[in-house]
JSON list of C-alpha atoms in Angstrom, two decimals:
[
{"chain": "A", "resi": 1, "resn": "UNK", "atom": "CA", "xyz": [2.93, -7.49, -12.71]},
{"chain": "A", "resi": 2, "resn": "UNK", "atom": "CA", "xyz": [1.21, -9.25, -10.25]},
{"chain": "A", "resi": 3, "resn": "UNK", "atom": "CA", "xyz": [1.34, -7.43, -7.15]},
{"chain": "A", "resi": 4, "resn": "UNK", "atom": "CA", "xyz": [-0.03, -9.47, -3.30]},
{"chain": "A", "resi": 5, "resn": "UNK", "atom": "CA", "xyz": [-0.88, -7.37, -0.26]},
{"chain": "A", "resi": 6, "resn": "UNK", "atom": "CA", "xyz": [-1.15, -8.10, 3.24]},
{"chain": "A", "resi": 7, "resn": "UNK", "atom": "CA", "xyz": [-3.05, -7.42, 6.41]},
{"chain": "A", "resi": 8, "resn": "UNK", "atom": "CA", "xyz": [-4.18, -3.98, 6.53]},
{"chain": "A", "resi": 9, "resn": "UNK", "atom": "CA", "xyz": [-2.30, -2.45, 3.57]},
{"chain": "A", "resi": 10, "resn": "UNK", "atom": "CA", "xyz": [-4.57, -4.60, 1.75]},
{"chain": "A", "resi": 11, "resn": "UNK", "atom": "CA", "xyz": [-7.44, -3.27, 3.57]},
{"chain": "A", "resi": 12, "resn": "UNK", "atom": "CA", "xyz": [-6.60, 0.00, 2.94]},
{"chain": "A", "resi": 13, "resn": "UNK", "atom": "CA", "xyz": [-5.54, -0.74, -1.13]},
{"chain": "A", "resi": 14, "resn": "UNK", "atom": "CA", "xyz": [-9.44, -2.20, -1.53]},
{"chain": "A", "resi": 15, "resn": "UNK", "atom": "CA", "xyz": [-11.07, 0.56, -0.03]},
{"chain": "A", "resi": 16, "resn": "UNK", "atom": "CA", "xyz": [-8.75, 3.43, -2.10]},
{"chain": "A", "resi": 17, "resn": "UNK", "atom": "CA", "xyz": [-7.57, 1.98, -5.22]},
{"chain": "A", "resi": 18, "resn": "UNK", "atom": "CA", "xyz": [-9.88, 0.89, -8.59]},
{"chain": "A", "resi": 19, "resn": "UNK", "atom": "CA", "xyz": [-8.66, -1.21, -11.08]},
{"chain": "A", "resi": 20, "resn": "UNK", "atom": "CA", "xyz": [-6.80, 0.63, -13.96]},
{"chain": "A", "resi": 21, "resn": "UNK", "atom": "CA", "xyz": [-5.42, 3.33, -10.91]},
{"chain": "A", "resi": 22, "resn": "UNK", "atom": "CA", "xyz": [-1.89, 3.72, -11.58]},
{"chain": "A", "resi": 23, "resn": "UNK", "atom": "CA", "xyz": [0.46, 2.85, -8.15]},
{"chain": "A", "resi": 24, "resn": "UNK", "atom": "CA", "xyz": [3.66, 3.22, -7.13]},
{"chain": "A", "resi": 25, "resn": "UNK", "atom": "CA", "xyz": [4.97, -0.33, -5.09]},
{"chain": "A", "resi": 26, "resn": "UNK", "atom": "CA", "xyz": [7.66, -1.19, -3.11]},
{"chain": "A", "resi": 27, "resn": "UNK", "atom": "CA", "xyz": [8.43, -4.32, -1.69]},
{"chain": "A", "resi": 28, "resn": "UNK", "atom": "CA", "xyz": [9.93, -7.84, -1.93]},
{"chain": "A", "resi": 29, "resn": "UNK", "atom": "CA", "xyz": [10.62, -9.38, -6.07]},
{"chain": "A", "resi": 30, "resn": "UNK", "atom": "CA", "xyz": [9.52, -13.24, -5.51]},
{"chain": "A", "resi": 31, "resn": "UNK", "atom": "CA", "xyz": [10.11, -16.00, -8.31]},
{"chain": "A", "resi": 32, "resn": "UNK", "atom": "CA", "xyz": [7.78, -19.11, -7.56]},
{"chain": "A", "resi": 33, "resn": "UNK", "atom": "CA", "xyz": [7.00, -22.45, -9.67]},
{"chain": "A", "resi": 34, "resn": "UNK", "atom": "CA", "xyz": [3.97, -23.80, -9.47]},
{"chain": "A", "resi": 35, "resn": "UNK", "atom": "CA", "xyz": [2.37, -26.96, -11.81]},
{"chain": "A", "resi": 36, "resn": "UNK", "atom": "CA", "xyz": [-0.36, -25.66, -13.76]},
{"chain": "A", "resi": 37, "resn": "UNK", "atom": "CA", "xyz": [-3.78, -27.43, -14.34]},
{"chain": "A", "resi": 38, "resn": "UNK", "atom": "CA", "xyz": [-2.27, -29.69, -17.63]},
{"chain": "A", "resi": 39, "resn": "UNK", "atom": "CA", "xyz": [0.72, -30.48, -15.23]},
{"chain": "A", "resi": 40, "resn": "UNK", "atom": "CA", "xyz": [3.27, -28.29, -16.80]},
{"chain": "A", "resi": 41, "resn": "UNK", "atom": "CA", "xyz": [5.76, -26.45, -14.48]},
{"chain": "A", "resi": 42, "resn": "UNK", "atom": "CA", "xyz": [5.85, -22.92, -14.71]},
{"chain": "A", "resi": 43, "resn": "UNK", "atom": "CA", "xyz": [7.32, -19.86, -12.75]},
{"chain": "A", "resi": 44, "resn": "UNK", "atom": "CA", "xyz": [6.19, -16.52, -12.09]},
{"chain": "A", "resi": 45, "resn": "UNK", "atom": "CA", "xyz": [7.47, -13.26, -10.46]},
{"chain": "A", "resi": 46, "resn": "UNK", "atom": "CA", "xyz": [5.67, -11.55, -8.31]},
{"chain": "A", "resi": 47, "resn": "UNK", "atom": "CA", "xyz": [5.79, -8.33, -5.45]},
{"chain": "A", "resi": 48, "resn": "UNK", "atom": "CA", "xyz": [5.26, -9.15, -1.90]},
{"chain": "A", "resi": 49, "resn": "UNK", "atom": "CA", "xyz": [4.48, -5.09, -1.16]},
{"chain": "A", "resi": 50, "resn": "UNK", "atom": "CA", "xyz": [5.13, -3.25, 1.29]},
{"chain": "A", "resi": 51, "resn": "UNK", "atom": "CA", "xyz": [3.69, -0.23, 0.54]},
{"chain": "A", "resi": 52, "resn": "UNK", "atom": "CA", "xyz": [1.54, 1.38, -1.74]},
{"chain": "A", "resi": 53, "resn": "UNK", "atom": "CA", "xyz": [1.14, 4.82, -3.16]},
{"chain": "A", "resi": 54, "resn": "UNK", "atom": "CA", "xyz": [-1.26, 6.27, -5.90]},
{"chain": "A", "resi": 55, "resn": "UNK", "atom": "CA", "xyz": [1.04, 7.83, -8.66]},
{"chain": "A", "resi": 56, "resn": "UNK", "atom": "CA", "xyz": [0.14, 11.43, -8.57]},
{"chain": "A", "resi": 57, "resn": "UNK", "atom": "CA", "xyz": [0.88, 11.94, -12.41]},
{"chain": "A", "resi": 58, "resn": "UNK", "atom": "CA", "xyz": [-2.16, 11.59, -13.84]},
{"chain": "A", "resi": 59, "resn": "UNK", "atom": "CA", "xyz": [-4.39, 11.80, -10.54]},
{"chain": "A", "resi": 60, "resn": "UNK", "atom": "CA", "xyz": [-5.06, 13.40, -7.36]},
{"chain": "A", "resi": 61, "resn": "UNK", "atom": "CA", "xyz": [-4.79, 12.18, -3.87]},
{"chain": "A", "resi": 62, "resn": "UNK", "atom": "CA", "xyz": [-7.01, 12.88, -0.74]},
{"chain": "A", "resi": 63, "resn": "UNK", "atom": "CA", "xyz": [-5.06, 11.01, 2.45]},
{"chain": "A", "resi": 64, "resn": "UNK", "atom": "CA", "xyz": [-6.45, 9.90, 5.81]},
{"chain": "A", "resi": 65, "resn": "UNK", "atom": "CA", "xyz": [-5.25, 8.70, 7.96]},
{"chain": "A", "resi": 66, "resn": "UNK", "atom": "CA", "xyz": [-5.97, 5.19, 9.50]},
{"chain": "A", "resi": 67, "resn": "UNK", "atom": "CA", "xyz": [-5.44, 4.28, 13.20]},
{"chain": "A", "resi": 68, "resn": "UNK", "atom": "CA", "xyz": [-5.22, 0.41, 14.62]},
{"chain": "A", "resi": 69, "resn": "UNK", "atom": "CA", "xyz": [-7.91, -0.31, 16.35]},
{"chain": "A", "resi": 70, "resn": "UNK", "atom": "CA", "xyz": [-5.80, -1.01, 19.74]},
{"chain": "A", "resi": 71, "resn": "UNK", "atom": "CA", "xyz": [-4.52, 3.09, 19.38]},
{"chain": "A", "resi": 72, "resn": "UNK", "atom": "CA", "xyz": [-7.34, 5.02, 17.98]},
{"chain": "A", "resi": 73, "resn": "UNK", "atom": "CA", "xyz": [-6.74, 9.21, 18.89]},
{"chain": "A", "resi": 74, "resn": "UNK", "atom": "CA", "xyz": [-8.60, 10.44, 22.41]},
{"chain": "A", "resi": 75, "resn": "UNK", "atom": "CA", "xyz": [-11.62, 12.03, 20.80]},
{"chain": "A", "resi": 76, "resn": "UNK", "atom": "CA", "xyz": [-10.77, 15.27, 23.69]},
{"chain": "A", "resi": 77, "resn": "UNK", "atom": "CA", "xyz": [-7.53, 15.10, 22.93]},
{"chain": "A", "resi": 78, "resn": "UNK", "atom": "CA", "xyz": [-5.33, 18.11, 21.46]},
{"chain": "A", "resi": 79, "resn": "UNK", "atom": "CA", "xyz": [-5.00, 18.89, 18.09]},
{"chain": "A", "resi": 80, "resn": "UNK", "atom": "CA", "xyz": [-0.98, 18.60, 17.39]},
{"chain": "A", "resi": 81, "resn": "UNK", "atom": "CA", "xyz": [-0.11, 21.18, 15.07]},
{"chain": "A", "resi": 82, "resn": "UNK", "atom": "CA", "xyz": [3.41, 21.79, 13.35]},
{"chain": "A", "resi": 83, "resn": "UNK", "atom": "CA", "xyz": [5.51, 24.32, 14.79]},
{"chain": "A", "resi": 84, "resn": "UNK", "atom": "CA", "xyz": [5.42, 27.15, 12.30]},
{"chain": "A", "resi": 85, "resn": "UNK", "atom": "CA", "xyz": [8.85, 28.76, 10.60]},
{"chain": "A", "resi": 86, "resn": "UNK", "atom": "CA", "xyz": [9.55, 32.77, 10.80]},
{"chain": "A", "resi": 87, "resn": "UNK", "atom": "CA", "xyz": [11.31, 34.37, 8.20]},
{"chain": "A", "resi": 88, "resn": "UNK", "atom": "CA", "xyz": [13.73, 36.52, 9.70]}
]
């Protein structure tokens, strides 16, 4: 299915994914019509996504994490770690 991204997902899709990768999509189903090049009307469906994930079945994932370029992390500031859980 044919699948459009946006903006920085998109970015972030052409710098991760290779053709053939399986994904996992979510986003908007979209039926257009268009007029082909011999002038005969046809439709299509298509995903507006929102998000994209690799599909960890046959694969493995290594995740960074982008920042926008308006917010990018202090480089002297803290490391924020998870609290940690005791067993009691």
């Amino acid at each position: 299915m044919r699948c459009s991204l946006w903006r920085q997902t998109g970015e972030n899709a052409t710098q991760s994914l290779s053709r053939g990768t399986r994904v996992i999509v979510t986003g908007r189903l979209r039926q257009r019509t268009f007029d082909d090049k011999e002038g005969v009307r046809r439709t299509t469906v298509e995903i507006d996504a929102e998000d994209v994930a690799v599909s960890l079945t046959y694969a493995t994932a290594q995740v960074t994490k982008t920042y926008r370029a308006a917010h990018p992390p202090a480089a002297d500031a803290p490391l924020r770690r998870r609290p940690r859980c005791r067993s009691r």
